[in-house]
């Protein structure tokens, strides 16, 4: 067992919020077509409030901290916040589009000891990337920033979120990452907006295109092993949880509202009304979430995909029920193995009128 696995195991057993994702603003200088956020700057926490939140997180045992937005560098106090987080000994990752990072900013991030800078790159072609971000010149500026960061020795990772507009860009972006000497992650998931708007899901790639992604060796490694269904289910899987959201991970919005995860918009409390400690250990919503094991999921616990499904409880929550299946994750499992999930099979065998009611 690795040290990280041991830390996560102990944190889960003891209910420690080992990781936190803090958005310090939802304002952004890009307007990505698939973004799940509103981009207003209303009701943001002040510098003092954010520093107080960081102290509270440190007191509760948080170690891994992701600072993001919106675009976090739009806040003039962003580096002050990063510096304070490092003084508290957080392991800090910065999620940014990087268009505001030049040599000076890169040197400062190196000086602060930021663990990693994570940047989304949608294509190696500016006409595609810039059309998605709606910011002319954004690809050029992001790549220049990556070069500034790597020149300083800062670790950089780029994520390629796939959608209809850039579905053929994956290999090219992966090669760009290799050329730049940085890591690469491909992500075929489009999520509903936090305000409940599901129209952005129309940007997602087709089932056939998803199958192609899961059968591309450059993305998944050994395709045969990756796509092979698991014939037996370990009892430990059924006794476990879907993910770390609400167990060892918390998300804090710019206004101080607390949620299990950035993709799990179930309200748990406000840091302007209660302390993080009170919310983390006493929130009724989090208590309920933590009570749900995989074996308690009526449909998913009976599904042959349960051992390897990437089911996101946040997506399931937004798509109908925290205890229910996530149709989008069911689609991923079918694309990966070629076998329908239990939920898909039940929908396809139901009368068409019933299917329509259940899907809406």
mmCIF file of N, CA, C and O in Angstrom, residues 203-304:
data_model
loop_
_atom_site.group_PDB
_atom_site.id
_atom_site.type_symbol
_atom_site.label_atom_id
_atom_site.label_comp_id
_atom_site.label_asym_id
_atom_site.label_seq_id
_atom_site.Cartn_x
_atom_site.Cartn_y
_atom_site.Cartn_z
ATOM 1 N N UNK A 203 -23.376 19.140 -25.495
ATOM 2 C CA UNK A 203 -22.040 19.280 -26.083
ATOM 3 C C UNK A 203 -21.246 17.985 -25.994
ATOM 4 O O UNK A 203 -20.177 17.866 -26.592
ATOM 5 N N UNK A 204 -21.735 16.999 -25.232
ATOM 6 C CA UNK A 204 -20.992 15.770 -25.021
ATOM 7 C C UNK A 204 -20.814 14.947 -26.284
ATOM 8 O O UNK A 204 -21.597 15.044 -27.231
ATOM 9 N N UNK A 205 -19.770 14.123 -26.297
ATOM 10 C CA UNK A 205 -19.494 13.295 -27.473
ATOM 11 C C UNK A 205 -20.487 12.140 -27.535
ATOM 12 O O UNK A 205 -21.124 11.784 -26.546
ATOM 13 N N UNK A 206 -20.615 11.527 -28.714
ATOM 14 C CA UNK A 206 -21.574 10.449 -28.934
ATOM 15 C C UNK A 206 -21.072 9.147 -28.317
ATOM 16 O O UNK A 206 -19.895 9.011 -27.953
ATOM 17 N N UNK A 207 -21.967 8.186 -28.202
ATOM 18 C CA UNK A 207 -21.606 6.874 -27.663
ATOM 19 C C UNK A 207 -20.519 6.216 -28.512
ATOM 20 O O UNK A 207 -19.578 5.611 -27.980
ATOM 21 N N UNK A 208 -20.630 6.356 -29.822
ATOM 22 C CA UNK A 208 -19.624 5.763 -30.709
ATOM 23 C C UNK A 208 -18.267 6.414 -30.497
ATOM 24 O O UNK A 208 -17.223 5.737 -30.462
ATOM 25 N N UNK A 209 -18.261 7.734 -30.358
ATOM 26 C CA UNK A 209 -17.003 8.448 -30.135
ATOM 27 C C UNK A 209 -16.405 8.076 -28.776
ATOM 28 O O UNK A 209 -15.186 7.969 -28.637
ATOM 29 N N UNK A 210 -17.266 7.859 -27.779
ATOM 30 C CA UNK A 210 -16.793 7.440 -26.465
ATOM 31 C C UNK A 210 -16.151 6.060 -26.542
ATOM 32 O O UNK A 210 -15.111 5.810 -25.925
ATOM 33 N N UNK A 211 -16.761 5.170 -27.304
ATOM 34 C CA UNK A 211 -16.171 3.843 -27.511
ATOM 35 C C UNK A 211 -14.781 3.954 -28.119
ATOM 36 O O UNK A 211 -13.855 3.236 -27.730
ATOM 37 N N UNK A 212 -14.622 4.852 -29.083
ATOM 38 C CA UNK A 212 -13.321 5.038 -29.729
ATOM 39 C C UNK A 212 -12.269 5.525 -28.724
ATOM 40 O O UNK A 212 -11.116 5.087 -28.764
ATOM 41 N N UNK A 213 -12.675 6.415 -27.824
ATOM 42 C CA UNK A 213 -11.753 6.905 -26.794
ATOM 43 C C UNK A 213 -11.281 5.744 -25.922
ATOM 44 O O UNK A 213 -10.088 5.588 -25.643
ATOM 45 N N UNK A 214 -12.217 4.893 -25.486
ATOM 46 C CA UNK A 214 -11.881 3.794 -24.595
ATOM 47 C C UNK A 214 -11.139 2.661 -25.305
ATOM 48 O O UNK A 214 -10.664 1.732 -24.640
ATOM 49 N N UNK A 215 -11.059 2.730 -26.593
ATOM 50 C CA UNK A 215 -10.319 1.716 -27.349
ATOM 51 C C UNK A 215 -9.085 2.307 -28.020
ATOM 52 O O UNK A 215 -8.565 1.751 -28.991
ATOM 53 N N UNK A 216 -8.629 3.416 -27.485
ATOM 54 C CA UNK A 216 -7.414 4.055 -27.978
ATOM 55 C C UNK A 216 -6.285 3.790 -26.993
ATOM 56 O O UNK A 216 -6.319 4.246 -25.849
ATOM 57 N N UNK A 217 -5.303 3.012 -27.432
ATOM 58 C CA UNK A 217 -4.227 2.569 -26.540
ATOM 59 C C UNK A 217 -3.488 3.738 -25.901
ATOM 60 O O UNK A 217 -3.097 3.675 -24.728
ATOM 61 N N UNK A 218 -3.310 4.813 -26.644
ATOM 62 C CA UNK A 218 -2.581 5.967 -26.105
ATOM 63 C C UNK A 218 -3.278 6.557 -24.873
ATOM 64 O O UNK A 218 -2.630 7.139 -24.001
ATOM 65 N N UNK A 219 -4.589 6.394 -24.798
ATOM 66 C CA UNK A 219 -5.351 6.978 -23.693
ATOM 67 C C UNK A 219 -5.510 6.018 -22.508
ATOM 68 O O UNK A 219 -5.494 6.452 -21.355
ATOM 69 N N UNK A 220 -5.709 4.727 -22.787
ATOM 70 C CA UNK A 220 -6.084 3.793 -21.713
ATOM 71 C C UNK A 220 -5.049 2.706 -21.454
ATOM 72 O O UNK A 220 -5.196 1.931 -20.515
ATOM 73 N N UNK A 221 -3.995 2.636 -22.258
ATOM 74 C CA UNK A 221 -3.026 1.560 -22.100
ATOM 75 C C UNK A 221 -3.498 0.301 -22.796
ATOM 76 O O UNK A 221 -3.944 0.343 -23.948
ATOM 77 N N UNK A 222 -3.421 -0.832 -22.106
ATOM 78 C CA UNK A 222 -3.844 -2.109 -22.682
ATOM 79 C C UNK A 222 -5.360 -2.110 -22.855
ATOM 80 O O UNK A 222 -6.109 -2.224 -21.882
ATOM 81 N N UNK A 223 -5.828 -2.006 -24.091
ATOM 82 C CA UNK A 223 -7.260 -1.891 -24.373
ATOM 83 C C UNK A 223 -8.013 -3.139 -23.931
ATOM 84 O O UNK A 223 -9.110 -3.054 -23.351
ATOM 85 N N UNK A 224 -7.433 -4.314 -24.181
ATOM 86 C CA UNK A 224 -8.095 -5.561 -23.807
ATOM 87 C C UNK A 224 -8.369 -5.635 -22.319
ATOM 88 O O UNK A 224 -9.461 -6.006 -21.883
ATOM 89 N N UNK A 225 -7.367 -5.273 -21.522
ATOM 90 C CA UNK A 225 -7.533 -5.300 -20.068
ATOM 91 C C UNK A 225 -8.492 -4.210 -19.606
ATOM 92 O O UNK A 225 -9.336 -4.438 -18.734
ATOM 93 N N UNK A 226 -8.366 -3.027 -20.184
ATOM 94 C CA UNK A 226 -9.182 -1.893 -19.749
ATOM 95 C C UNK A 226 -10.664 -2.116 -20.035
ATOM 96 O O UNK A 226 -11.526 -1.758 -19.231
ATOM 97 N N UNK A 227 -10.948 -2.728 -21.169
ATOM 98 C CA UNK A 227 -12.348 -2.889 -21.593
ATOM 99 C C UNK A 227 -12.963 -4.219 -21.174
ATOM 100 O O UNK A 227 -14.163 -4.437 -21.397
ATOM 101 N N UNK A 228 -12.177 -5.098 -20.571
ATOM 102 C CA UNK A 228 -12.713 -6.401 -20.179
ATOM 103 C C UNK A 228 -13.620 -6.252 -18.960
ATOM 104 O O UNK A 228 -13.229 -5.644 -17.959
ATOM 105 N N UNK A 229 -14.841 -6.795 -19.012
ATOM 106 C CA UNK A 229 -15.727 -6.739 -17.832
ATOM 107 C C UNK A 229 -15.195 -7.605 -16.707
ATOM 108 O O UNK A 229 -14.509 -8.596 -16.939
ATOM 109 N N UNK A 230 -15.479 -7.207 -15.486
ATOM 110 C CA UNK A 230 -15.061 -7.975 -14.308
ATOM 111 C C UNK A 230 -16.144 -8.996 -13.986
ATOM 112 O O UNK A 230 -17.318 -8.650 -13.871
ATOM 113 N N UNK A 231 -15.756 -10.261 -13.865
ATOM 114 C CA UNK A 231 -16.747 -11.322 -13.690
ATOM 115 C C UNK A 231 -17.166 -11.507 -12.233
ATOM 116 O O UNK A 231 -18.266 -11.971 -11.945
ATOM 117 N N UNK A 232 -16.287 -11.158 -11.286
ATOM 118 C CA UNK A 232 -16.628 -11.318 -9.877
ATOM 119 C C UNK A 232 -16.525 -9.976 -9.164
ATOM 120 O O UNK A 232 -15.732 -9.114 -9.533
ATOM 121 N N UNK A 233 -17.333 -9.816 -8.120
ATOM 122 C CA UNK A 233 -17.348 -8.572 -7.361
ATOM 123 C C UNK A 233 -16.855 -8.828 -5.943
ATOM 124 O O UNK A 233 -17.416 -9.658 -5.218
ATOM 125 N N UNK A 234 -15.790 -8.147 -5.561
ATOM 126 C CA UNK A 234 -15.241 -8.253 -4.213
ATOM 127 C C UNK A 234 -16.219 -7.624 -3.222
ATOM 128 O O UNK A 234 -16.778 -6.556 -3.470
ATOM 129 N N UNK A 235 -16.420 -8.277 -2.087
ATOM 130 C CA UNK A 235 -17.311 -7.736 -1.061
ATOM 131 C C UNK A 235 -16.841 -6.363 -0.581
ATOM 132 O O UNK A 235 -17.649 -5.542 -0.150
ATOM 133 N N UNK A 236 -15.534 -6.126 -0.653
ATOM 134 C CA UNK A 236 -15.014 -4.828 -0.233
ATOM 135 C C UNK A 236 -15.578 -3.699 -1.084
ATOM 136 O O UNK A 236 -15.705 -2.563 -0.622
ATOM 137 N N UNK A 237 -15.884 -4.007 -2.340
ATOM 138 C CA UNK A 237 -16.476 -2.998 -3.221
ATOM 139 C C UNK A 237 -17.849 -2.599 -2.694
ATOM 140 O O UNK A 237 -18.186 -1.411 -2.604
ATOM 141 N N UNK A 238 -18.657 -3.589 -2.322
ATOM 142 C CA UNK A 238 -20.007 -3.312 -1.837
ATOM 143 C C UNK A 238 -19.993 -2.617 -0.476
ATOM 144 O O UNK A 238 -20.906 -1.872 -0.137
ATOM 145 N N UNK A 239 -18.936 -2.855 0.301
ATOM 146 C CA UNK A 239 -18.830 -2.226 1.619
ATOM 147 C C UNK A 239 -18.202 -0.834 1.544
ATOM 148 O O UNK A 239 -18.102 -0.147 2.562
ATOM 149 N N UNK A 240 -17.784 -0.441 0.352
ATOM 150 C CA UNK A 240 -17.116 0.843 0.186
ATOM 151 C C UNK A 240 -18.075 1.944 -0.225
ATOM 152 O O UNK A 240 -19.303 1.821 -0.130
ATOM 153 N N UNK A 241 -17.487 3.045 -0.710
ATOM 154 C CA UNK A 241 -18.246 4.220 -1.111
ATOM 155 C C UNK A 241 -17.921 4.573 -2.563
ATOM 156 O O UNK A 241 -16.876 4.193 -3.086
ATOM 157 N N UNK A 242 -18.831 5.302 -3.194
ATOM 158 C CA UNK A 242 -18.654 5.619 -4.608
ATOM 159 C C UNK A 242 -17.391 6.440 -4.853
ATOM 160 O O UNK A 242 -16.700 6.256 -5.849
ATOM 161 N N UNK A 243 -17.109 7.384 -3.949
ATOM 162 C CA UNK A 243 -15.920 8.226 -4.114
ATOM 163 C C UNK A 243 -15.631 8.921 -2.800
ATOM 164 O O UNK A 243 -16.282 8.667 -1.776
ATOM 165 N N UNK A 244 -14.674 9.823 -2.808
ATOM 166 C CA UNK A 244 -14.233 10.492 -1.583
ATOM 167 C C UNK A 244 -15.091 11.699 -1.208
ATOM 168 O O UNK A 244 -14.940 12.248 -0.116
ATOM 169 N N UNK A 245 -16.005 12.121 -2.094
ATOM 170 C CA UNK A 245 -16.810 13.323 -1.848
ATOM 171 C C UNK A 245 -17.576 13.211 -0.532
ATOM 172 O O UNK A 245 -18.348 12.280 -0.328
ATOM 173 N N UNK A 246 -17.367 14.163 0.368
ATOM 174 C CA UNK A 246 -18.056 14.170 1.640
ATOM 175 C C UNK A 246 -17.459 13.238 2.671
ATOM 176 O O UNK A 246 -17.847 13.274 3.843
ATOM 177 N N UNK A 247 -16.513 12.389 2.255
ATOM 178 C CA UNK A 247 -15.840 11.465 3.175
ATOM 179 C C UNK A 247 -14.458 11.997 3.553
ATOM 180 O O UNK A 247 -14.133 12.122 4.726
ATOM 181 N N UNK A 248 -13.656 12.292 2.549
ATOM 182 C CA UNK A 248 -12.337 12.896 2.801
ATOM 183 C C UNK A 248 -12.135 14.153 1.955
ATOM 184 O O UNK A 248 -11.060 14.733 1.958
ATOM 185 N N UNK A 249 -13.166 14.566 1.241
ATOM 186 C CA UNK A 249 -13.079 15.717 0.341
ATOM 187 C C UNK A 249 -14.241 16.667 0.573
ATOM 188 O O UNK A 249 -15.381 16.231 0.738
ATOM 189 N N UNK A 250 -13.941 17.960 0.558
ATOM 190 C CA UNK A 250 -14.981 18.993 0.642
ATOM 191 C C UNK A 250 -14.732 20.044 -0.429
ATOM 192 O O UNK A 250 -13.588 20.301 -0.822
ATOM 193 N N UNK A 251 -15.823 20.639 -0.891
ATOM 194 C CA UNK A 251 -15.735 21.751 -1.837
ATOM 195 C C UNK A 251 -16.301 22.998 -1.183
ATOM 196 O O UNK A 251 -17.374 22.963 -0.566
ATOM 197 N N UNK A 252 -15.574 24.108 -1.329
ATOM 198 C CA UNK A 252 -16.019 25.388 -0.781
ATOM 199 C C UNK A 252 -16.127 26.392 -1.911
ATOM 200 O O UNK A 252 -15.163 26.643 -2.640
ATOM 201 N N UNK A 253 -17.325 26.954 -2.069
ATOM 202 C CA UNK A 253 -17.590 27.934 -3.116
ATOM 203 C C UNK A 253 -17.076 29.312 -2.698
ATOM 204 O O UNK A 253 -16.775 29.550 -1.530
ATOM 205 N N UNK A 254 -16.983 30.248 -3.654
ATOM 206 C CA UNK A 254 -16.446 31.582 -3.341
ATOM 207 C C UNK A 254 -17.210 32.340 -2.260
ATOM 208 O O UNK A 254 -16.648 33.222 -1.613
ATOM 209 N N UNK A 255 -18.480 32.003 -2.065
ATOM 210 C CA UNK A 255 -19.276 32.691 -1.042
ATOM 211 C C UNK A 255 -19.263 31.979 0.307
ATOM 212 O O UNK A 255 -19.961 32.371 1.239
ATOM 213 N N UNK A 256 -18.470 30.892 0.397
ATOM 214 C CA UNK A 256 -18.360 30.168 1.660
ATOM 215 C C UNK A 256 -19.306 29.011 1.826
ATOM 216 O O UNK A 256 -19.287 28.340 2.862
ATOM 217 N N UNK A 257 -20.127 28.727 0.830
ATOM 218 C CA UNK A 257 -21.011 27.561 0.907
ATOM 219 C C UNK A 257 -20.195 26.278 0.750
ATOM 220 O O UNK A 257 -19.253 26.221 -0.055
ATOM 221 N N UNK A 258 -20.578 25.258 1.516
ATOM 222 C CA UNK A 258 -19.851 23.992 1.520
ATOM 223 C C UNK A 258 -20.681 22.907 0.854
ATOM 224 O O UNK A 258 -21.890 22.802 1.080
ATOM 225 N N UNK A 259 -20.015 22.104 0.022
ATOM 226 C CA UNK A 259 -20.634 20.988 -0.695
ATOM 227 C C UNK A 259 -19.702 19.779 -0.603
ATOM 228 O O UNK A 259 -18.517 19.931 -0.301
ATOM 229 N N UNK A 260 -20.195 18.570 -0.893
ATOM 230 C CA UNK A 260 -19.310 17.404 -0.864
ATOM 231 C C UNK A 260 -18.207 17.466 -1.912
ATOM 232 O O UNK A 260 -17.100 16.966 -1.693
ATOM 233 N N UNK A 261 -18.505 18.066 -3.068
ATOM 234 C CA UNK A 261 -17.559 18.115 -4.176
ATOM 235 C C UNK A 261 -18.027 19.192 -5.142
ATOM 236 O O UNK A 261 -19.210 19.563 -5.146
ATOM 237 N N UNK A 262 -17.124 19.672 -5.985
ATOM 238 C CA UNK A 262 -17.494 20.687 -6.965
ATOM 239 C C UNK A 262 -18.510 20.155 -7.970
ATOM 240 O O UNK A 262 -19.268 20.926 -8.561
ATOM 241 N N UNK A 263 -18.572 18.832 -8.128
ATOM 242 C CA UNK A 263 -19.551 18.218 -9.023
ATOM 243 C C UNK A 263 -20.707 17.586 -8.248
ATOM 244 O O UNK A 263 -21.427 16.746 -8.767
ATOM 245 N N UNK A 264 -20.881 18.003 -7.007
ATOM 246 C CA UNK A 264 -21.922 17.427 -6.153
ATOM 247 C C UNK A 264 -22.579 18.588 -5.397
ATOM 248 O O UNK A 264 -22.293 18.825 -4.228
ATOM 249 N N UNK A 265 -23.506 19.310 -6.055
ATOM 250 C CA UNK A 265 -24.043 20.545 -5.473
ATOM 251 C C UNK A 265 -25.145 20.340 -4.432
ATOM 252 O O UNK A 265 -26.191 20.974 -4.471
ATOM 253 N N UNK A 266 -24.909 19.455 -3.482
ATOM 254 C CA UNK A 266 -25.831 19.247 -2.386
ATOM 255 C C UNK A 266 -25.428 20.173 -1.235
ATOM 256 O O UNK A 266 -24.345 20.011 -0.662
ATOM 257 N N UNK A 267 -26.252 21.167 -0.890
ATOM 258 C CA UNK A 267 -25.868 22.140 0.138
ATOM 259 C C UNK A 267 -25.651 21.472 1.498
ATOM 260 O O UNK A 267 -26.451 20.651 1.937
ATOM 261 N N UNK A 268 -24.539 21.836 2.145
ATOM 262 C CA UNK A 268 -24.220 21.261 3.447
ATOM 263 C C UNK A 268 -24.086 22.314 4.538
ATOM 264 O O UNK A 268 -24.059 21.964 5.723
ATOM 265 N N UNK A 269 -23.996 23.585 4.164
ATOM 266 C CA UNK A 269 -23.876 24.632 5.166
ATOM 267 C C UNK A 269 -23.083 25.808 4.626
ATOM 268 O O UNK A 269 -22.464 25.726 3.565
ATOM 269 N N UNK A 270 -23.098 26.905 5.381
ATOM 270 C CA UNK A 270 -22.372 28.110 4.999
ATOM 271 C C UNK A 270 -21.331 28.453 6.052
ATOM 272 O O UNK A 270 -21.623 28.455 7.256
ATOM 273 N N UNK A 271 -20.117 28.751 5.603
ATOM 274 C CA UNK A 271 -19.042 29.129 6.517
ATOM 275 C C UNK A 271 -19.233 30.539 7.068
ATOM 276 O O UNK A 271 -18.474 30.961 7.940
ATOM 277 N N UNK A 272 -20.214 31.247 6.560
ATOM 278 C CA UNK A 272 -20.543 32.551 7.129
ATOM 279 C C UNK A 272 -21.551 32.403 8.274
ATOM 280 O O UNK A 272 -21.864 33.381 8.947
ATOM 281 N N UNK A 273 -22.032 31.200 8.462
ATOM 282 C CA UNK A 273 -22.996 30.939 9.535
ATOM 283 C C UNK A 273 -22.467 29.935 10.555
ATOM 284 O O UNK A 273 -22.814 30.005 11.736
ATOM 285 N N UNK A 274 -21.635 29.001 10.094
ATOM 286 C CA UNK A 274 -21.089 27.974 10.980
ATOM 287 C C UNK A 274 -19.617 27.757 10.664
ATOM 288 O O UNK A 274 -19.140 28.134 9.593
ATOM 289 N N UNK A 275 -18.898 27.139 11.593
ATOM 290 C CA UNK A 275 -17.506 26.801 11.326
ATOM 291 C C UNK A 275 -17.430 25.587 10.414
ATOM 292 O O UNK A 275 -18.393 24.808 10.307
ATOM 293 N N UNK A 276 -16.281 25.400 9.777
ATOM 294 C CA UNK A 276 -16.109 24.226 8.927
ATOM 295 C C UNK A 276 -16.236 22.958 9.763
ATOM 296 O O UNK A 276 -16.826 21.966 9.325
ATOM 297 N N UNK A 277 -15.688 22.979 10.969
ATOM 298 C CA UNK A 277 -15.768 21.803 11.839
ATOM 299 C C UNK A 277 -17.228 21.408 12.108
ATOM 300 O O UNK A 277 -17.592 20.229 12.043
ATOM 301 N N UNK A 278 -18.063 22.404 12.398
ATOM 302 C CA UNK A 278 -19.478 22.130 12.658
ATOM 303 C C UNK A 278 -20.151 21.536 11.427
ATOM 304 O O UNK A 278 -20.926 20.574 11.520
ATOM 305 N N UNK A 279 -19.864 22.113 10.261
ATOM 306 C CA UNK A 279 -20.488 21.620 9.026
ATOM 307 C C UNK A 279 -19.998 20.219 8.709
ATOM 308 O O UNK A 279 -20.795 19.319 8.406
ATOM 309 N N UNK A 280 -18.690 20.005 8.794
ATOM 310 C CA UNK A 280 -18.110 18.721 8.384
ATOM 311 C C UNK A 280 -18.620 17.569 9.253
ATOM 312 O O UNK A 280 -18.929 16.493 8.755
ATOM 313 N N UNK A 281 -18.730 17.785 10.556
ATOM 314 C CA UNK A 281 -19.104 16.685 11.435
ATOM 315 C C UNK A 281 -20.578 16.668 11.829
ATOM 316 O O UNK A 281 -21.061 15.664 12.346
ATOM 317 N N UNK A 282 -21.306 17.761 11.597
ATOM 318 C CA UNK A 282 -22.687 17.795 12.073
ATOM 319 C C UNK A 282 -23.732 18.026 10.981
ATOM 320 O O UNK A 282 -24.930 17.973 11.264
ATOM 321 N N UNK A 283 -23.304 18.288 9.762
ATOM 322 C CA UNK A 283 -24.261 18.519 8.691
ATOM 323 C C UNK A 283 -25.118 17.274 8.460
ATOM 324 O O UNK A 283 -24.607 16.162 8.300
ATOM 325 N N UNK A 284 -26.430 17.462 8.446
ATOM 326 C CA UNK A 284 -27.335 16.337 8.189
ATOM 327 C C UNK A 284 -27.117 15.764 6.797
ATOM 328 O O UNK A 284 -27.190 14.547 6.593
ATOM 329 N N UNK A 285 -26.830 16.653 5.825
ATOM 330 C CA UNK A 285 -26.620 16.194 4.448
ATOM 331 C C UNK A 285 -25.380 15.310 4.360
ATOM 332 O O UNK A 285 -25.405 14.236 3.721
ATOM 333 N N UNK A 286 -24.287 15.728 4.996
ATOM 334 C CA UNK A 286 -23.063 14.932 4.954
ATOM 335 C C UNK A 286 -23.221 13.634 5.743
ATOM 336 O O UNK A 286 -22.698 12.588 5.341
ATOM 337 N N UNK A 287 -23.952 13.693 6.855
ATOM 338 C CA UNK A 287 -24.201 12.484 7.638
ATOM 339 C C UNK A 287 -24.966 11.458 6.808
ATOM 340 O O UNK A 287 -24.647 10.260 6.818
ATOM 341 N N UNK A 288 -25.963 11.927 6.074
ATOM 342 C CA UNK A 288 -26.725 11.022 5.209
ATOM 343 C C UNK A 288 -25.843 10.451 4.110
ATOM 344 O O UNK A 288 -25.870 9.242 3.831
ATOM 345 N N UNK A 289 -25.041 11.306 3.474
ATOM 346 C CA UNK A 289 -24.162 10.854 2.399
ATOM 347 C C UNK A 289 -23.222 9.762 2.890
ATOM 348 O O UNK A 289 -23.022 8.743 2.225
ATOM 349 N N UNK A 290 -22.652 9.961 4.073
ATOM 350 C CA UNK A 290 -21.677 9.006 4.603
ATOM 351 C C UNK A 290 -22.313 7.677 5.015
ATOM 352 O O UNK A 290 -21.617 6.681 5.177
ATOM 353 N N UNK A 291 -23.613 7.677 5.176
ATOM 354 C CA UNK A 291 -24.294 6.443 5.575
ATOM 355 C C UNK A 291 -24.533 5.505 4.400
ATOM 356 O O UNK A 291 -24.912 4.341 4.591
ATOM 357 N N UNK A 292 -24.323 6.000 3.191
ATOM 358 C CA UNK A 292 -24.656 5.228 1.990
ATOM 359 C C UNK A 292 -23.428 4.484 1.465
ATOM 360 O O UNK A 292 -22.482 5.092 0.967
ATOM 361 N N UNK A 293 -23.449 3.174 1.595
ATOM 362 C CA UNK A 293 -22.420 2.332 0.990
ATOM 363 C C UNK A 293 -22.900 1.854 -0.380
ATOM 364 O O UNK A 293 -24.077 1.964 -0.715
ATOM 365 N N UNK A 294 -21.985 1.296 -1.146
ATOM 366 C CA UNK A 294 -22.341 0.822 -2.485
ATOM 367 C C UNK A 294 -23.456 -0.214 -2.402
ATOM 368 O O UNK A 294 -24.367 -0.227 -3.226
ATOM 369 N N UNK A 295 -23.439 -1.070 -1.379
ATOM 370 C CA UNK A 295 -24.465 -2.109 -1.263
ATOM 371 C C UNK A 295 -25.842 -1.520 -0.980
ATOM 372 O O UNK A 295 -26.858 -2.199 -1.125
ATOM 373 N N UNK A 296 -25.905 -0.235 -0.572
ATOM 374 C CA UNK A 296 -27.190 0.409 -0.297
ATOM 375 C C UNK A 296 -27.815 1.039 -1.536
ATOM 376 O O UNK A 296 -28.932 1.571 -1.462
ATOM 377 N N UNK A 297 -27.125 0.993 -2.663
ATOM 378 C CA UNK A 297 -27.638 1.589 -3.894
ATOM 379 C C UNK A 297 -28.538 0.558 -4.577
ATOM 380 O O UNK A 297 -28.053 -0.488 -5.037
ATOM 381 N N UNK A 298 -29.837 0.804 -4.648
ATOM 382 C CA UNK A 298 -30.787 -0.220 -5.094
ATOM 383 C C UNK A 298 -30.464 -0.832 -6.453
ATOM 384 O O UNK A 298 -30.561 -2.045 -6.622
ATOM 385 N N UNK A 299 -30.085 -0.003 -7.407
ATOM 386 C CA UNK A 299 -29.814 -0.499 -8.756
ATOM 387 C C UNK A 299 -28.348 -0.857 -8.935
ATOM 388 O O UNK A 299 -28.010 -1.953 -9.393
ATOM 389 N N UNK A 300 -27.460 0.051 -8.547
ATOM 390 C CA UNK A 300 -26.027 -0.120 -8.825
ATOM 391 C C UNK A 300 -25.424 -1.321 -8.099
ATOM 392 O O UNK A 300 -24.515 -1.978 -8.623
ATOM 393 N N UNK A 301 -25.909 -1.629 -6.901
ATOM 394 C CA UNK A 301 -25.342 -2.756 -6.148
ATOM 395 C C UNK A 301 -25.624 -4.090 -6.836
ATOM 396 O O UNK A 301 -24.923 -5.079 -6.595
ATOM 397 N N UNK A 302 -26.644 -4.116 -7.695
ATOM 398 C CA UNK A 302 -27.006 -5.341 -8.408
ATOM 399 C C UNK A 302 -26.453 -5.378 -9.824
ATOM 400 O O UNK A 302 -26.747 -6.296 -10.587
ATOM 401 N N UNK A 303 -25.632 -4.400 -10.158
ATOM 402 C CA UNK A 303 -25.153 -4.256 -11.537
ATOM 403 C C UNK A 303 -23.794 -4.917 -11.721
ATOM 404 O O UNK A 303 -22.916 -4.808 -10.856
ATOM 405 N N UNK A 304 -23.625 -5.567 -12.832
ATOM 406 C CA UNK A 304 -22.348 -6.212 -13.127
ATOM 407 C C UNK A 304 -21.205 -5.244 -13.331
ATOM 408 O O UNK A 304 -20.029 -5.629 -13.302
#
